[in-house]
C-alpha cells in the first residue's frame, strides 16, 4: 500500500500469482480471483474477495480498520459500519455465522487479523487452451442451496405479526445506504442534523467519529432543539464529502452541523459549524484535555448562539470517564457491534456501574440482543429509582423501553400502561423522539387488542412527532404499520403500495430489519391477492440476504411467509422443510415470550393439504389453545377450520361437530370477517357431511356473499374451493358456473382457481376447454398432484349452459 499526494492508494492484488492459499477446506487463488470450498467454486463479491485476500496476505500482523478500508475501497471516507458489514459477509462465505472468530478475529478499537491456519500451494497457471478443456465446476440446485444456507438461522417461531413490525421502530439496526431521494413524509424544517465527526487523531480514537457525534446531538436535543436521530445520519452518510446533501435530501432538514475534532499533543479542539441551505455559517469551538468535554462545551456554545438555554447535565454525566465510556458504547452500537457495546458498558469501574444512563444503555443492548428478561429486570430496578418530577424525560424513556419489551412478550395491556405513563410525563416536555416511540408503542398495543381505530390514531400522532425531527426510518415504519392496519381491515390492495413505499425507503436508508419486515408483509399481501409468483419473486430475491440480520424474530417472520409462499407455489418439499424447521424451533425455544403459535396454524394447514391428517389435527388443536390475543383471531380461525376438516377426515364426526359448534360461537363474537367466513365454511361442510344439503347450501352462500363483499381474492377463492366441488357433485351446474366464474380471472396465476375451472369443464363435458384448463392447472401445480378424476377425459359433451367462463380468463 502506498500514497500519492497524501491519498491512500488501494492495495493492488498481484495480476500474476504462483501461490494459492489453503485453509480448512477452502482454497483461494489470487491470480484467478477464485475461492472454492471442497472443490465447489464460490462467488464472493469483489470487495469480500479483496478483504479475505488482504487479510491472508498480511496474516503475520494485525490490520487496522483504516488500512483495510483503503485496501478494499481505495478511499478513506468509508464508514467503519460498512467495513463491519463486509467482514460479516466474509465470515459467512467462509462458512461462519458472521460473528465467529475462527478465521477473522476482531481486535476491538483497532481492526482485524487473520488467525486461521494457512498453507501455501505452488500452482501452475494453465494456458487458455488447457482451461477450455477443463470441465466446468457444477453448482448445486439453487433452491436447495438457498434453503440449506438459511436452515442454520432457524431458531424459530414468530411474534404476532403486528408486534414484530412495530418492534422494528426501536431496533434501528442499519447498514449504509446506496440511494438517497427526498422523502415526502418528512417535515423537519426546524430540525438540524449532526454529521459524523472528521477526526484528526490516530486510529485509537476512531470511536469519536460516531460516539461523540451522538453525544453532541443528545446535548442539543436536551436543550429542546429538534435533532435528526443519529441512527438516520449513520445510515445515510456514505462519505463526508456528500454527507450534508444526503442527510438534507432524505430528512428534510435545512441545517447541518459539521464537526471537526483535532488532537494536538494532549489537547482536543472540537469545532462545530452550523451550515444552512442558504450557505450561511456559524462556527464555534472549544478546547479541553478530554474530547467529550470539548464536544459538550462546543455544543453549549452553539446553543448560546441559537438563543437556547444550556441544559443541566445529570450529575453522573459530568463524569469524564463515564462520558467517554458511553460514547464508545454508542459508537459500537452504530457499528452493529452489540456484544462489543455490552463489553464496554460492563467494563465500567465500580463507581460508574450505578449510573442510570449506563444501566439504560446496557439494557437497550440486552433487549436488542434478544435478552428480554435481563433487560426487563434491569429497567424495572432503574424505574423504581427515577423520580417522576425530578427526571420526567428519563423516566419516560425507561417506560418506553419497558413497553417495547412488554410488546415483544405479548403483554399488550402492560405495554399500554407503560406508554400511557410515558405520554403523561412527556406532555410538557420537548422530546419528539420519545413521544413518537410512546405513540407508536401504544398504537401497537391497541392493535394487539383488536382496536384498530385507536391504533391508527396513535400512528398518526407518531407520524407528526417523528416528522418534527426528520426521522425518515421511523416514518417509513409508521407507514408499514398503517399498511398492517389495512391488512387487518381486509384492504390488501390498499396496503400494497404503502408497503412498496416503505420497503423502498428502508432500502434507501439501509434499514435491513425493517426492510425484511416490509418484504414479509409484501409476500403476505401478494398471496392474499392470489399472486404467488410475485410473492415468490420477493422471497427468492431477499432470502440470500437473510443471514445479514441479527434479529431472530424478523428472520422467523420472513421465513413463515416464505414457507406459505413455497406452498402456494407448489414447491412442497421446500415448504415442508421450512415449516418443520420453524415448528421444531418453537418446541425447543426456552423463552415462552418468543412463541408465535401462528406458525402451528399455518403448518397444520399445510400438513392437511399434504394428507398428514393426524399431524394437522394435533397441531391445529394446540394452536387454538394458545392463540388467545385479539390480534391472533385470523390464525386461530384458520387453525379451527383445519381442526374440523381433519377430524372429519379421520372419521371422528362427533368430535368434529362439537368443534364446529365451539368455533361458530367464538367466531360470531370475534368481529373479524375471516373468522366468521371460516366458521361458516366449517358449518357448511359439516352440514353436507350429515346429509343436510339445504343447510350446507345456505351456509356456503352466506360465506360467498361475505367473501365477495370484502373483495379479497384469497377469501373468494377459499369459499369457491369449498362450495364449487360440492355444487358439481350435486350436479347444480348453473350455480357452479357462477361460483367458479367469480374466481376464473385468477386461474392464470393461482393453482386452486385453475383446478376449479378444469373441474367445471370436465363436468360440462367440454373436451377442448377442459384440455386448456388442465394444461393451465398443470403449469401451476408444481409438486402437487392433479386429482385423478380430472385427469381422465370427459365422457361426453355434457349439458349446454349459456355464459360459461373461458379457461383463458
mmCIF file of C-alpha atoms in Angstrom, residues 146 150 516 519-520 522-524 526 531-546 558-559 561-563 565-566 569:
data_model
loop_
_atom_site.group_PDB
_atom_site.id
_atom_site.type_symbol
_atom_site.label_atom_id
_atom_site.label_comp_id
_atom_site.label_asym_id
_atom_site.label_seq_id
_atom_site.Cartn_x
_atom_site.Cartn_y
_atom_site.Cartn_z
ATOM 1 C CA UNK A 146 -30.769 -21.319 -0.612
ATOM 2 C CA UNK A 150 -30.780 -20.402 5.936
ATOM 3 C CA UNK A 516 -37.233 -7.576 5.713
ATOM 4 C CA UNK A 519 -40.982 -7.681 2.423
ATOM 5 C CA UNK A 520 -42.502 -10.374 4.632
ATOM 6 C CA UNK A 522 -45.461 -7.852 0.866
ATOM 7 C CA UNK A 523 -45.382 -11.631 0.400
ATOM 8 C CA UNK A 524 -48.462 -11.966 2.607
ATOM 9 C CA UNK A 526 -49.403 -10.952 -2.769
ATOM 10 C CA UNK A 531 -50.290 -13.651 -6.992
ATOM 11 C CA UNK A 532 -47.975 -16.405 -5.666
ATOM 12 C CA UNK A 533 -45.442 -15.824 -8.451
ATOM 13 C CA UNK A 534 -44.947 -12.225 -7.304
ATOM 14 C CA UNK A 535 -44.657 -13.381 -3.687
ATOM 15 C CA UNK A 536 -42.081 -15.967 -4.737
ATOM 16 C CA UNK A 537 -40.067 -13.332 -6.617
ATOM 17 C CA UNK A 538 -39.927 -11.189 -3.475
ATOM 18 C CA UNK A 539 -38.834 -14.115 -1.312
ATOM 19 C CA UNK A 540 -36.224 -15.512 -3.667
ATOM 20 C CA UNK A 541 -34.700 -12.034 -4.090
ATOM 21 C CA UNK A 542 -34.256 -11.351 -0.382
ATOM 22 C CA UNK A 543 -33.690 -14.849 1.002
ATOM 23 C CA UNK A 544 -29.934 -14.875 0.225
ATOM 24 C CA UNK A 545 -29.555 -11.788 2.445
ATOM 25 C CA UNK A 546 -31.468 -13.153 5.428
ATOM 26 C CA UNK A 558 -39.868 -13.650 6.894
ATOM 27 C CA UNK A 559 -39.429 -17.424 6.837
ATOM 28 C CA UNK A 561 -44.237 -16.017 4.828
ATOM 29 C CA UNK A 562 -41.633 -17.755 2.677
ATOM 30 C CA UNK A 563 -42.962 -21.169 3.740
ATOM 31 C CA UNK A 565 -45.268 -18.780 -0.478
ATOM 32 C CA UNK A 566 -43.464 -22.032 -1.260
ATOM 33 C CA UNK A 569 -46.216 -22.039 -5.489
#
